[in-house]
Short mmCIF file of C-alpha atoms in Angstrom, two decimals:
data_model
loop_
_atom_site.label_atom_id
_atom_site.label_comp_id
_atom_site.label_asym_id
_atom_site.label_seq_id
_atom_site.Cartn_x
_atom_site.Cartn_y
_atom_site.Cartn_z
CA UNK A 767 59.24 191.38 -53.25
CA UNK A 768 57.33 193.13 -56.03
CA UNK A 769 53.77 192.33 -56.95
CA UNK A 770 52.38 192.09 -53.41
CA UNK A 771 48.72 192.86 -52.93
CA UNK A 772 48.01 196.03 -50.96
CA UNK A 773 47.82 195.51 -47.25
CA UNK A 774 50.82 193.20 -46.89
CA UNK A 775 53.86 194.47 -45.06
CA UNK A 776 56.66 195.29 -47.53
CA UNK A 777 59.81 193.88 -46.03
CA UNK A 778 63.44 194.39 -46.83
CA UNK A 779 64.64 190.83 -46.48
CA UNK A 780 63.06 187.43 -46.87
CA UNK A 781 64.02 186.62 -43.28
CA UNK A 782 61.26 188.87 -42.03
CA UNK A 783 58.69 187.10 -44.21
CA UNK A 784 57.97 184.93 -41.23
CA UNK A 785 57.15 188.02 -39.19
CA UNK A 786 54.62 189.42 -41.68
CA UNK A 787 50.90 189.05 -41.21
CA UNK A 788 49.18 188.08 -44.44
CA UNK A 789 45.62 189.06 -45.18
CA UNK A 790 43.24 188.47 -48.12
CA UNK A 791 42.83 191.48 -50.37
CA UNK A 792 39.08 191.37 -50.43
CA UNK A 793 36.82 189.88 -47.80
CA UNK A 794 33.34 188.49 -48.35
CA UNK A 795 31.22 187.23 -45.49
CA UNK A 796 29.91 183.70 -45.73
CA UNK A 797 26.60 183.23 -43.99
CA UNK A 798 25.98 179.61 -43.16
CA UNK A 799 23.29 178.73 -40.66
CA UNK A 800 22.37 175.15 -39.94
CA UNK A 801 20.40 173.69 -37.06
CA UNK A 802 22.87 170.85 -36.81
CA UNK A 803 25.80 173.13 -36.04
CA UNK A 804 25.06 175.55 -33.23
CA UNK A 805 26.31 179.10 -33.26
CA UNK A 806 29.38 178.55 -31.14
CA UNK A 807 30.93 176.08 -33.60
CA UNK A 808 31.17 178.86 -36.16
CA UNK A 809 31.99 181.88 -34.08
CA UNK A 810 35.47 183.19 -33.77
CA UNK A 811 37.30 182.58 -30.54
CA UNK A 812 37.50 185.76 -28.48
CA UNK A 813 39.33 186.53 -25.29
CA UNK A 814 36.37 188.36 -23.67
CA UNK A 815 38.73 189.48 -20.97
CA UNK A 816 39.82 191.80 -18.34
CA UNK A 817 43.51 192.74 -18.43
CA UNK A 818 45.45 195.19 -16.30
CA UNK A 819 48.96 196.49 -15.73
CA UNK A 820 50.38 198.78 -13.03
CA UNK A 821 53.80 200.40 -12.77
CA UNK A 822 55.60 200.55 -9.44
CA UNK A 823 59.07 201.56 -8.34
CA UNK A 824 61.32 198.81 -9.68
CA UNK A 825 58.95 197.03 -12.02
CA UNK A 826 55.40 196.31 -13.14
CA UNK A 827 52.53 194.13 -11.99
CA UNK A 828 50.36 192.62 -14.73
CA UNK A 829 47.18 190.64 -14.39
CA UNK A 830 44.45 188.98 -16.45
CA UNK A 831 41.44 186.69 -16.10
CA UNK A 832 41.48 183.28 -17.78
CA UNK A 833 38.36 182.95 -19.91
CA UNK A 834 38.25 182.46 -23.72
CA UNK A 835 34.81 182.31 -25.31
CA UNK A 836 33.30 181.24 -28.62
CA UNK A 837 29.91 182.92 -28.49
CA UNK A 838 28.34 181.73 -25.25
CA UNK A 839 30.61 178.70 -24.79
CA UNK A 840 33.79 178.94 -22.77
CA UNK A 841 36.39 177.34 -25.01
CA UNK A 842 39.19 177.58 -22.46
CA UNK A 843 38.59 178.39 -18.79
CA UNK A 844 42.28 178.42 -17.82
CA UNK A 845 43.78 180.59 -20.57
CA UNK A 846 47.08 182.33 -20.01
CA UNK A 847 46.67 185.80 -21.48
CA UNK A 848 49.98 187.05 -20.08
CA UNK A 849 52.30 186.19 -22.93
CA UNK A 850 56.09 186.55 -22.68
CA UNK A 851 57.54 188.56 -25.56
CA UNK A 852 61.04 188.67 -24.16
CA UNK A 853 62.76 187.82 -20.89
CA UNK A 854 61.41 190.87 -19.01
CA UNK A 855 58.68 192.05 -21.39
CA UNK A 856 55.15 190.65 -21.38
CA UNK A 857 51.97 191.51 -23.20
CA UNK A 858 48.39 191.17 -21.99
CA UNK A 859 46.08 190.07 -24.81
CA UNK A 860 42.44 190.97 -25.35
CA UNK A 861 40.20 190.76 -28.41
CA UNK A 862 40.35 188.00 -30.99
CA UNK A 863 42.40 185.06 -29.74
CA UNK A 864 43.72 184.19 -33.19
CA UNK A 865 44.71 187.78 -34.00
CA UNK A 866 46.47 188.40 -30.67
CA UNK A 867 48.30 185.07 -30.74
CA UNK A 868 49.50 185.71 -34.28
CA UNK A 869 50.59 189.28 -33.47
CA UNK A 870 52.36 188.17 -30.28
CA UNK A 871 54.22 185.41 -32.16
CA UNK A 872 55.29 187.85 -34.88
CA UNK A 873 56.44 190.50 -32.39
CA UNK A 874 58.29 187.89 -30.29
CA UNK A 875 60.22 186.94 -33.40
CA UNK A 876 60.94 190.52 -34.40
CA UNK A 877 62.00 191.55 -30.89
CA UNK A 878 64.23 188.48 -30.47
CA UNK A 879 65.93 189.26 -33.77
CA UNK A 880 66.32 192.92 -32.81
CA UNK A 881 67.76 191.97 -29.41
CA UNK A 882 70.35 189.71 -31.02
CA UNK A 883 71.31 192.49 -33.44
CA UNK A 884 71.75 194.93 -30.54
CA UNK A 885 73.36 192.33 -28.28
CA UNK A 886 71.48 193.80 -25.35
CA UNK A 887 68.07 193.57 -23.68
CA UNK A 888 65.40 195.35 -25.75
CA UNK A 889 63.47 198.35 -24.44
CA UNK A 890 59.83 197.97 -23.45
CA UNK A 891 59.11 200.93 -25.69
CA UNK A 892 60.56 199.03 -28.65
CA UNK A 893 58.26 196.11 -28.01
CA UNK A 894 55.30 198.46 -27.69
CA UNK A 895 56.28 200.18 -30.93
CA UNK A 896 56.41 196.85 -32.76
CA UNK A 897 52.93 196.03 -31.50
CA UNK A 898 51.71 199.46 -32.50
CA UNK A 899 53.20 199.15 -35.99
CA UNK A 900 51.38 195.91 -36.61
CA UNK A 901 48.10 196.89 -34.94
CA UNK A 902 47.91 200.20 -36.78
CA UNK A 903 48.96 198.93 -40.20
CA UNK A 904 46.39 196.13 -40.15
CA UNK A 905 43.79 197.96 -38.09
CA UNK A 906 40.97 197.09 -40.53
CA UNK A 907 41.66 193.37 -40.37
CA UNK A 908 42.58 192.99 -36.72
CA UNK A 909 40.65 192.98 -33.46
CA UNK A 910 43.34 193.26 -30.81
CA UNK A 911 43.65 195.29 -27.62
CA UNK A 912 47.08 194.79 -26.09
CA UNK A 913 48.85 196.08 -22.99
CA UNK A 914 52.65 195.82 -23.19
CA UNK A 915 54.46 195.87 -19.85
CA UNK A 916 57.93 195.08 -18.64
CA UNK A 917 61.18 196.22 -17.15
CA UNK A 918 64.31 197.46 -18.89
CA UNK A 919 67.53 198.86 -17.43
CA UNK A 920 67.08 202.30 -19.03
CA UNK A 921 63.64 203.34 -17.80
CA UNK A 922 62.66 200.70 -15.24
CA UNK A 923 59.10 199.42 -15.10
CA UNK A 924 56.84 200.69 -17.90
CA UNK A 925 53.28 200.08 -19.10
CA UNK A 926 52.24 200.91 -22.65
CA UNK A 927 48.71 200.43 -23.92
CA UNK A 928 47.96 199.64 -27.58
CA UNK A 929 44.15 199.52 -27.85
CA UNK A 930 42.03 198.57 -30.90
CA UNK A 931 42.94 200.93 -33.72
CA UNK A 932 46.65 201.00 -33.06
CA UNK A 933 47.29 203.98 -30.81
CA UNK A 934 50.16 203.67 -28.33
CA UNK A 935 50.58 205.56 -25.10
CA UNK A 936 52.43 205.07 -21.83
CA UNK A 937 50.29 205.01 -18.68
CA UNK A 938 51.14 204.33 -15.03
CA UNK A 939 48.09 202.08 -14.80
CA UNK A 940 46.11 200.60 -17.67
CA UNK A 941 43.08 198.33 -17.98
CA UNK A 942 41.68 196.67 -21.09
CA UNK A 943 39.22 194.17 -22.44
CA UNK A 944 35.45 193.90 -22.17
CA UNK A 945 35.54 193.77 -18.37
CA UNK A 946 37.54 196.94 -18.03
CA UNK A 947 34.43 199.09 -18.42
CA UNK A 948 33.26 197.92 -15.01
CA UNK A 949 36.37 198.86 -13.10
CA UNK A 950 37.39 202.30 -14.40
CA UNK A 951 35.78 203.88 -11.36
CA UNK A 952 37.49 201.46 -8.97
CA UNK A 953 40.89 201.96 -10.61
CA UNK A 954 40.61 205.76 -10.78
CA UNK A 955 39.63 206.05 -7.13
CA UNK A 956 42.04 203.47 -5.68
CA UNK A 957 45.24 204.08 -7.65
CA UNK A 958 47.94 206.03 -5.86
CA UNK A 959 51.37 206.82 -7.25
CA UNK A 960 54.25 205.23 -5.32
CA UNK A 961 52.52 201.99 -4.28
CA UNK A 962 54.71 199.07 -3.28
CA UNK A 963 54.83 195.74 -5.10
CA UNK A 964 52.49 194.05 -2.59
CA UNK A 965 50.01 196.95 -2.75
CA UNK A 966 50.01 196.78 -6.54
CA UNK A 967 49.38 193.02 -6.45
CA UNK A 968 46.44 193.46 -4.10
CA UNK A 969 45.08 196.38 -6.16
CA UNK A 970 45.28 194.37 -9.41
CA UNK A 971 43.79 191.22 -7.92
CA UNK A 972 40.84 193.12 -6.45
CA UNK A 973 40.18 195.08 -9.64
CA UNK A 974 40.21 191.92 -11.73
CA UNK A 975 37.97 190.09 -9.26
CA UNK A 976 35.42 192.90 -9.45
CA UNK A 977 35.47 192.88 -13.25
CA UNK A 978 35.13 189.10 -13.40
CA UNK A 979 32.15 189.32 -11.10
CA UNK A 980 30.28 191.68 -13.42
CA UNK A 981 31.48 190.80 -16.92
CA UNK A 982 30.15 187.56 -18.44
CA UNK A 983 33.09 187.28 -20.80
CA UNK A 984 35.62 187.39 -17.95
CA UNK A 985 36.13 184.71 -15.35
CA UNK A 986 38.08 181.66 -14.26
CA UNK A 987 41.25 182.36 -12.33
CA UNK A 988 43.24 185.54 -11.83
CA UNK A 989 46.72 185.28 -13.30
CA UNK A 990 49.30 187.73 -11.96
CA UNK A 991 52.93 188.39 -12.80
CA UNK A 992 55.55 190.73 -11.35
CA UNK A 993 58.31 191.83 -13.72
CA UNK A 994 61.38 193.48 -12.25
CA UNK A 995 65.14 193.52 -12.48
CA UNK A 996 65.19 190.20 -10.61
CA UNK A 997 63.07 188.50 -13.24
CA UNK A 998 59.45 187.33 -13.47
CA UNK A 999 57.35 185.91 -10.63
CA UNK A 1000 54.06 184.36 -11.68
CA UNK A 1001 51.07 183.37 -9.59
CA UNK A 1002 47.45 182.35 -10.01
CA UNK A 1003 44.54 183.05 -7.67
CA UNK A 1004 41.98 180.28 -7.98
CA UNK A 1005 38.22 180.76 -7.84
CA UNK A 1006 37.66 180.08 -4.17
CA UNK A 1007 40.57 182.29 -3.13
CA UNK A 1008 39.44 185.37 -5.06
CA UNK A 1009 38.92 188.57 -3.05
CA UNK A 1010 35.30 188.80 -1.98
CA UNK A 1011 33.13 191.89 -1.98
CA UNK A 1012 29.59 192.64 -0.91
CA UNK A 1013 27.15 189.89 -1.93
CA UNK A 1014 24.27 191.87 -3.36
CA UNK B 674 66.78 180.98 -46.24
CA UNK B 675 65.99 177.68 -47.98
CA UNK B 676 62.40 176.64 -47.73
CA UNK B 677 61.76 173.07 -46.66
CA UNK B 678 58.05 173.07 -47.33
CA UNK B 679 56.10 171.68 -50.25
CA UNK B 680 53.53 174.43 -50.60
CA UNK B 681 54.54 177.78 -52.03
CA UNK B 682 53.64 180.50 -49.57
CA UNK B 683 51.66 183.14 -51.41
CA UNK B 684 52.96 186.63 -51.01
CA UNK B 685 49.68 188.44 -50.69
CA UNK B 686 47.17 186.41 -48.72
CA UNK B 687 44.29 184.35 -49.95
CA UNK B 688 43.29 184.24 -53.62
CA UNK B 689 39.55 184.61 -54.16
CA UNK B 690 39.61 183.89 -57.93
CA UNK B 691 37.71 180.63 -57.54
CA UNK B 692 34.96 182.40 -55.62
CA UNK B 693 34.11 184.45 -58.74
CA UNK B 694 34.05 181.28 -60.80
CA UNK B 695 31.89 179.52 -58.21
CA UNK B 696 29.43 182.40 -58.14
CA UNK B 697 29.07 182.21 -61.95
CA UNK B 698 28.61 178.45 -61.82
CA UNK B 699 26.06 178.81 -59.03
CA UNK B 700 24.06 181.30 -61.11
CA UNK B 701 24.19 178.99 -64.14
CA UNK B 702 23.08 175.98 -62.13
CA UNK B 703 20.25 177.87 -60.48
CA UNK B 704 18.98 178.96 -63.90
CA UNK B 705 18.56 175.27 -64.76
CA UNK B 706 16.63 174.74 -61.53
CA UNK B 707 19.21 172.72 -59.58
CA UNK B 708 21.23 173.61 -56.50
CA UNK B 709 24.95 173.08 -56.10
CA UNK B 710 26.04 170.35 -53.66
CA UNK B 711 26.65 171.40 -50.07
CA UNK B 712 30.08 170.99 -48.55
CA UNK B 713 30.38 167.82 -46.55
CA UNK B 714 30.95 168.62 -42.87
CA UNK B 715 32.07 166.37 -40.10
CA UNK B 716 29.37 167.19 -37.52
CA UNK B 717 31.61 165.47 -35.08
CA UNK B 718 32.74 164.87 -31.64
CA UNK B 719 36.50 164.79 -31.24
CA UNK B 720 38.51 164.91 -28.06
CA UNK B 721 41.87 164.23 -26.53
CA UNK B 722 43.33 163.65 -23.10
CA UNK B 723 46.87 163.64 -21.69
CA UNK B 724 47.51 160.73 -19.34
CA UNK B 725 50.50 159.33 -17.50
CA UNK B 726 52.40 157.83 -20.45
CA UNK B 727 51.06 159.83 -23.38
CA UNK B 728 47.98 161.02 -25.20
CA UNK B 729 44.64 159.40 -26.08
CA UNK B 730 42.72 160.88 -29.04
CA UNK B 731 39.14 159.95 -29.81
CA UNK B 732 36.63 160.65 -32.59
CA UNK B 733 33.24 159.54 -33.85
CA UNK B 734 32.92 158.43 -37.50
CA UNK B 735 29.93 160.23 -38.98
CA UNK B 736 30.26 162.69 -41.88
CA UNK B 737 27.14 164.70 -42.74
CA UNK B 738 26.05 166.59 -45.86
CA UNK B 739 23.34 168.92 -44.63
CA UNK B 740 20.94 166.68 -42.71
CA UNK B 741 22.02 163.47 -44.47
CA UNK B 742 24.78 161.15 -43.30
CA UNK B 743 27.24 161.11 -46.19
CA UNK B 744 29.73 158.67 -44.69
CA UNK B 745 28.89 156.29 -41.86
CA UNK B 746 32.46 155.31 -41.17
CA UNK B 747 34.84 158.08 -42.05
CA UNK B 748 38.23 158.38 -40.39
CA UNK B 749 38.69 161.61 -38.48
CA UNK B 750 41.99 160.85 -36.81
CA UNK B 751 44.63 161.89 -39.31
CA UNK B 752 48.30 160.98 -39.43
CA UNK B 753 50.71 163.87 -39.06
CA UNK B 754 53.95 162.09 -38.20
CA UNK B 755 54.88 158.77 -36.55
CA UNK B 756 54.47 160.33 -33.12
CA UNK B 757 51.77 162.93 -33.84
CA UNK B 758 48.12 162.48 -34.83
CA UNK B 759 45.38 165.05 -35.40
CA UNK B 760 41.58 164.79 -35.10
CA UNK B 761 39.62 167.09 -37.39
CA UNK B 762 36.18 168.68 -37.10
CA UNK B 763 34.50 171.13 -39.46
CA UNK B 764 34.58 170.91 -43.24
CA UNK B 765 35.80 167.39 -44.10
CA UNK B 766 37.85 168.45 -47.13
CA UNK B 767 39.53 171.24 -45.16
CA UNK B 768 40.61 169.01 -42.27
CA UNK B 769 41.80 166.31 -44.65
CA UNK B 770 43.89 168.60 -46.86
CA UNK B 771 45.22 170.79 -44.06
CA UNK B 772 46.49 167.80 -42.09
CA UNK B 773 48.00 166.27 -45.23
CA UNK B 774 49.82 169.49 -46.14
CA UNK B 775 51.23 169.93 -42.66
CA UNK B 776 52.14 166.23 -42.48
CA UNK B 777 54.08 166.57 -45.71
CA UNK B 778 55.85 169.75 -44.61
CA UNK B 779 56.63 168.25 -41.23
CA UNK B 780 58.24 165.20 -42.82
CA UNK B 781 60.48 167.43 -44.93
CA UNK B 782 61.28 169.51 -41.86
CA UNK B 783 62.10 166.35 -39.89
CA UNK B 784 64.43 165.11 -42.63
CA UNK B 785 66.10 168.51 -42.71
CA UNK B 786 66.63 168.70 -38.92
CA UNK B 787 67.35 164.99 -38.53
CA UNK B 788 65.05 164.81 -35.50
CA UNK B 789 61.66 163.43 -34.60
CA UNK B 790 59.15 166.25 -35.09
CA UNK B 791 57.72 168.04 -32.07
CA UNK B 792 54.04 168.59 -31.43
CA UNK B 793 54.61 172.30 -30.92
CA UNK B 794 56.11 172.53 -34.43
CA UNK B 795 53.02 170.94 -35.95
CA UNK B 796 50.87 173.30 -33.88
CA UNK B 797 52.72 176.36 -35.11
CA UNK B 798 52.55 175.28 -38.76
CA UNK B 799 48.82 174.60 -38.49
CA UNK B 800 47.98 177.84 -36.68
CA UNK B 801 49.99 180.00 -39.07
CA UNK B 802 48.32 178.43 -42.09
CA UNK B 803 44.82 178.75 -40.65
CA UNK B 804 45.43 182.36 -39.59
CA UNK B 805 46.64 183.20 -43.08
CA UNK B 806 43.26 182.05 -44.42
CA UNK B 807 41.39 184.11 -41.83
CA UNK B 808 38.97 181.35 -40.84
CA UNK B 809 37.87 180.47 -44.37
CA UNK B 810 39.46 177.06 -43.98
CA UNK B 811 36.91 175.44 -41.68
CA UNK B 812 39.21 173.13 -39.78
CA UNK B 813 38.89 172.75 -36.02
CA UNK B 814 41.58 170.34 -34.86
CA UNK B 815 42.69 168.40 -31.83
CA UNK B 816 46.42 167.81 -32.19
CA UNK B 817 48.16 165.33 -29.93
CA UNK B 818 51.45 163.50 -29.75
CA UNK B 819 54.50 162.53 -27.75
CA UNK B 820 57.93 163.99 -28.41
CA UNK B 821 61.23 164.45 -26.59
CA UNK B 822 59.54 166.86 -24.16
CA UNK B 823 56.72 164.51 -23.23
CA UNK B 824 53.06 164.27 -24.23
CA UNK B 825 51.34 167.37 -25.60
CA UNK B 826 47.76 168.20 -26.60
CA UNK B 827 46.55 171.27 -28.49
CA UNK B 828 43.17 172.49 -29.71
CA UNK B 829 43.33 174.56 -32.88
CA UNK B 830 40.45 176.75 -34.06
CA UNK B 831 39.64 177.70 -37.68
CA UNK B 832 40.77 181.30 -37.22
CA UNK B 833 44.18 180.21 -36.02
CA UNK B 834 44.04 180.44 -32.23
CA UNK B 835 45.35 177.52 -30.20
CA UNK B 836 45.14 176.34 -26.62
CA UNK B 837 47.51 173.94 -24.92
CA UNK B 838 45.54 171.94 -22.37
CA UNK B 839 45.43 168.55 -20.60
CA UNK B 840 42.01 167.74 -22.09
CA UNK B 841 40.19 169.22 -25.08
CA UNK B 842 37.04 168.61 -27.10
CA UNK B 843 35.98 170.03 -30.48
CA UNK B 844 33.08 169.77 -32.90
CA UNK B 845 29.32 170.02 -32.51
CA UNK B 846 29.35 167.32 -29.83
CA UNK B 847 32.11 169.00 -27.85
CA UNK B 848 29.83 170.28 -25.10
CA UNK B 849 28.56 166.76 -24.34
CA UNK B 850 32.11 165.37 -24.39
CA UNK B 851 33.46 168.22 -22.24
CA UNK B 852 30.81 167.50 -19.63
CA UNK B 853 32.21 163.96 -19.28
CA UNK B 854 35.78 165.26 -19.09
CA UNK B 855 35.01 167.92 -16.51
CA UNK B 856 33.38 165.28 -14.35
CA UNK B 857 35.99 162.52 -14.52
CA UNK B 858 39.34 163.89 -15.63
CA UNK B 859 42.26 163.46 -13.26
CA UNK B 860 45.92 164.23 -13.93
CA UNK B 861 48.24 161.21 -14.51
CA UNK B 862 45.59 158.61 -15.26
CA UNK B 863 46.47 155.06 -16.27
CA UNK B 864 46.04 154.03 -19.90
CA UNK B 865 42.87 151.97 -19.42
CA UNK B 866 41.18 154.71 -17.43
CA UNK B 867 42.14 157.32 -20.02
CA UNK B 868 40.82 155.16 -22.88
CA UNK B 869 37.58 154.59 -20.99
CA UNK B 870 37.22 158.33 -20.35
CA UNK B 871 37.76 159.26 -24.01
CA UNK B 872 35.43 156.50 -25.17
CA UNK B 873 32.71 157.73 -22.81
CA UNK B 874 33.21 161.33 -23.89
CA UNK B 875 32.77 160.42 -27.57
CA UNK B 876 29.80 158.24 -26.66
CA UNK B 877 28.21 161.25 -24.94
CA UNK B 878 28.68 163.21 -28.15
CA UNK B 879 27.21 160.41 -30.26
CA UNK B 880 24.14 160.02 -28.06
CA UNK B 881 23.42 163.68 -27.48
CA UNK B 882 24.47 165.36 -30.72
CA UNK B 883 22.74 164.81 -34.06
CA UNK B 884 25.88 165.61 -36.01
CA UNK B 885 27.86 162.80 -34.39
CA UNK B 886 27.29 159.08 -34.61
CA UNK B 887 28.41 155.63 -35.77
CA UNK B 888 31.59 154.18 -34.33
CA UNK B 889 34.22 155.40 -31.90
CA UNK B 890 37.83 155.53 -33.05
CA UNK B 891 40.66 155.82 -30.55
CA UNK B 892 44.33 156.58 -31.02
CA UNK B 893 46.70 155.96 -28.12
CA UNK B 894 50.10 157.61 -28.55
CA UNK B 895 52.96 156.82 -26.21
CA UNK B 896 56.70 157.24 -26.47
CA UNK B 897 57.74 155.07 -29.39
CA UNK B 898 54.34 153.45 -30.00
CA UNK B 899 50.95 154.28 -31.50
CA UNK B 900 47.78 152.17 -31.16
CA UNK B 901 45.30 153.19 -33.85
CA UNK B 902 42.09 151.49 -32.69
CA UNK B 903 39.66 151.77 -35.55
CA UNK B 904 37.00 150.95 -34.64
CA UNK B 905 37.35 150.80 -30.90
CA UNK B 906 33.61 150.60 -30.38
CA UNK B 907 31.01 149.80 -32.98
CA UNK B 908 27.75 151.72 -33.07
CA UNK B 909 25.48 150.78 -30.27
CA UNK B 910 22.17 150.41 -32.00
CA UNK B 911 23.49 147.73 -34.40
CA UNK B 912 21.47 149.03 -37.33
CA UNK B 913 23.43 146.98 -39.92
CA UNK B 914 22.48 143.57 -38.50
CA UNK B 915 18.77 144.39 -38.73
CA UNK B 916 18.72 145.04 -42.50
CA UNK B 917 17.55 141.51 -43.34
CA UNK B 918 14.04 140.94 -42.10
CA UNK B 919 12.28 137.57 -42.22
CA UNK B 920 9.53 137.07 -44.81
CA UNK B 921 6.22 138.00 -43.27
CA UNK B 922 7.58 140.60 -40.77
CA UNK B 923 5.48 143.18 -42.53
CA UNK B 924 1.98 141.88 -43.31
CA UNK B 925 0.95 141.99 -47.00
CA UNK B 926 -2.55 143.40 -47.58
CA UNK B 927 -2.79 143.35 -51.36
CA UNK B 928 -0.55 142.22 -54.18
CA UNK B 929 -0.71 143.42 -57.80
CA UNK B 930 1.68 142.18 -60.53
CA UNK B 931 2.07 144.09 -63.82
CA UNK B 932 4.33 142.41 -66.40
CA UNK B 933 6.46 144.88 -68.38
CA UNK B 934 7.04 143.70 -71.98
CA UNK B 935 10.37 145.11 -73.01
CA UNK B 936 12.19 144.51 -76.28
CA UNK B 937 15.90 144.95 -76.91
CA UNK B 938 16.43 148.04 -79.09
CA UNK B 939 20.20 148.30 -79.10
CA UNK B 940 23.01 146.24 -77.74
CA UNK B 941 26.54 147.50 -77.46
CA UNK B 942 29.67 146.10 -75.86
CA UNK B 943 32.32 148.36 -74.35
CA UNK B 944 35.69 146.76 -73.76
CA UNK B 945 37.38 147.69 -70.49
CA UNK B 946 40.82 149.14 -70.94
CA UNK B 947 43.18 147.33 -68.60
CA UNK B 948 46.48 148.55 -70.08
#
């Protein structure tokens, strides 16, 4: 494995080659503007996004909107940003769609391999650490804000946030994405420790609905998932069923 | 772990050596007063829809070089495997080569596994290659096919993100085509209805987008059968048939004939080598 350009993960075995992210050593920006090809055909696909995760006794509730944008065009209005990494570990993706999909695929591989080596269910903290490793090492090249949430037998339901830059910290409730700015106040004032599963679901759905109302890059449907010892229950709240607030 | 693919994966990301060479060439050419040729793009409308028995892919056939139509009848629906086809928008060379590379690797993979390739495998190979090149390969693809798990349709963006959806459009005409889809798509359509829908979506792109035009190609993929309909619909304005105009269509005002007296200076014969 000698002779690699700087910035590529040095790996012990060739098996993990598949799990490495490869980047060009030097980057030059190409500026092509042509009337015939409008802006959105050249812009990178971004999950504008609002994502959220809440811990409760016995598991976690995670939620996300469903909008992916290229510039001002909505490339996918029914995106699933809640990506399974392992049986009871999910990640919520925000930022560049390509970057987060690639990272999630790489971490899914690494975690699956690790789980087989251990012959037991992986810890949520392990998954979060793998995300952090990748997001920090390639912080210059990546644009990814990820919330890792899940349940493991050792510590129950946990939420770890790995924002842009590659920091990792555990939080009882975490929000992310462009729409999160609009709901910090709502989350801070309405979160109480010791909420039940149903209360957490309602809290998440309402927070996401508020963010989707105000953020142009968030919208579509609200996707929710509950992860607990029993497994994963998924649901979607469609546009006309979203919680309604004052119509100002 | 034995590699079954044709291309050697670089350990170290994209090589920019040719960019230095291109910059030098560009400078040299500019000194002489010329400009280097622009990359040919497929302005394009491409789309795909999942219907009851499979997948219908559609594409226009215009390739542009700047504001000029470089190819009036180019083929944008590329073969990936017997059960998987891929429409390509963006830089024509990039879509062509990317689909050929993945088609080749997929065939080797299929021979190695002894199974018919799956659409999700092609999707993963394409997205990992495009991500590795960080968007510099300008290939926006609509990948569709039928495998053991049913019909599948993916849209793949140049930076390497993918979406798995029942109907997708890509290219400069994608907004016009998506408008048609959003209006008339229903799950589990019949084949004729699906073909009509895709044809109308591409037509919307051709009529409303300058970068799309000419004919409509369709590709209907079902379990065990592929109908490659090229062309499915010829261009509507029938420009070709109007190239021969009757004498006197344009009125002649004046006529001036100047004979050019030329003499043969040199005559040479070059034999064609047919060995």
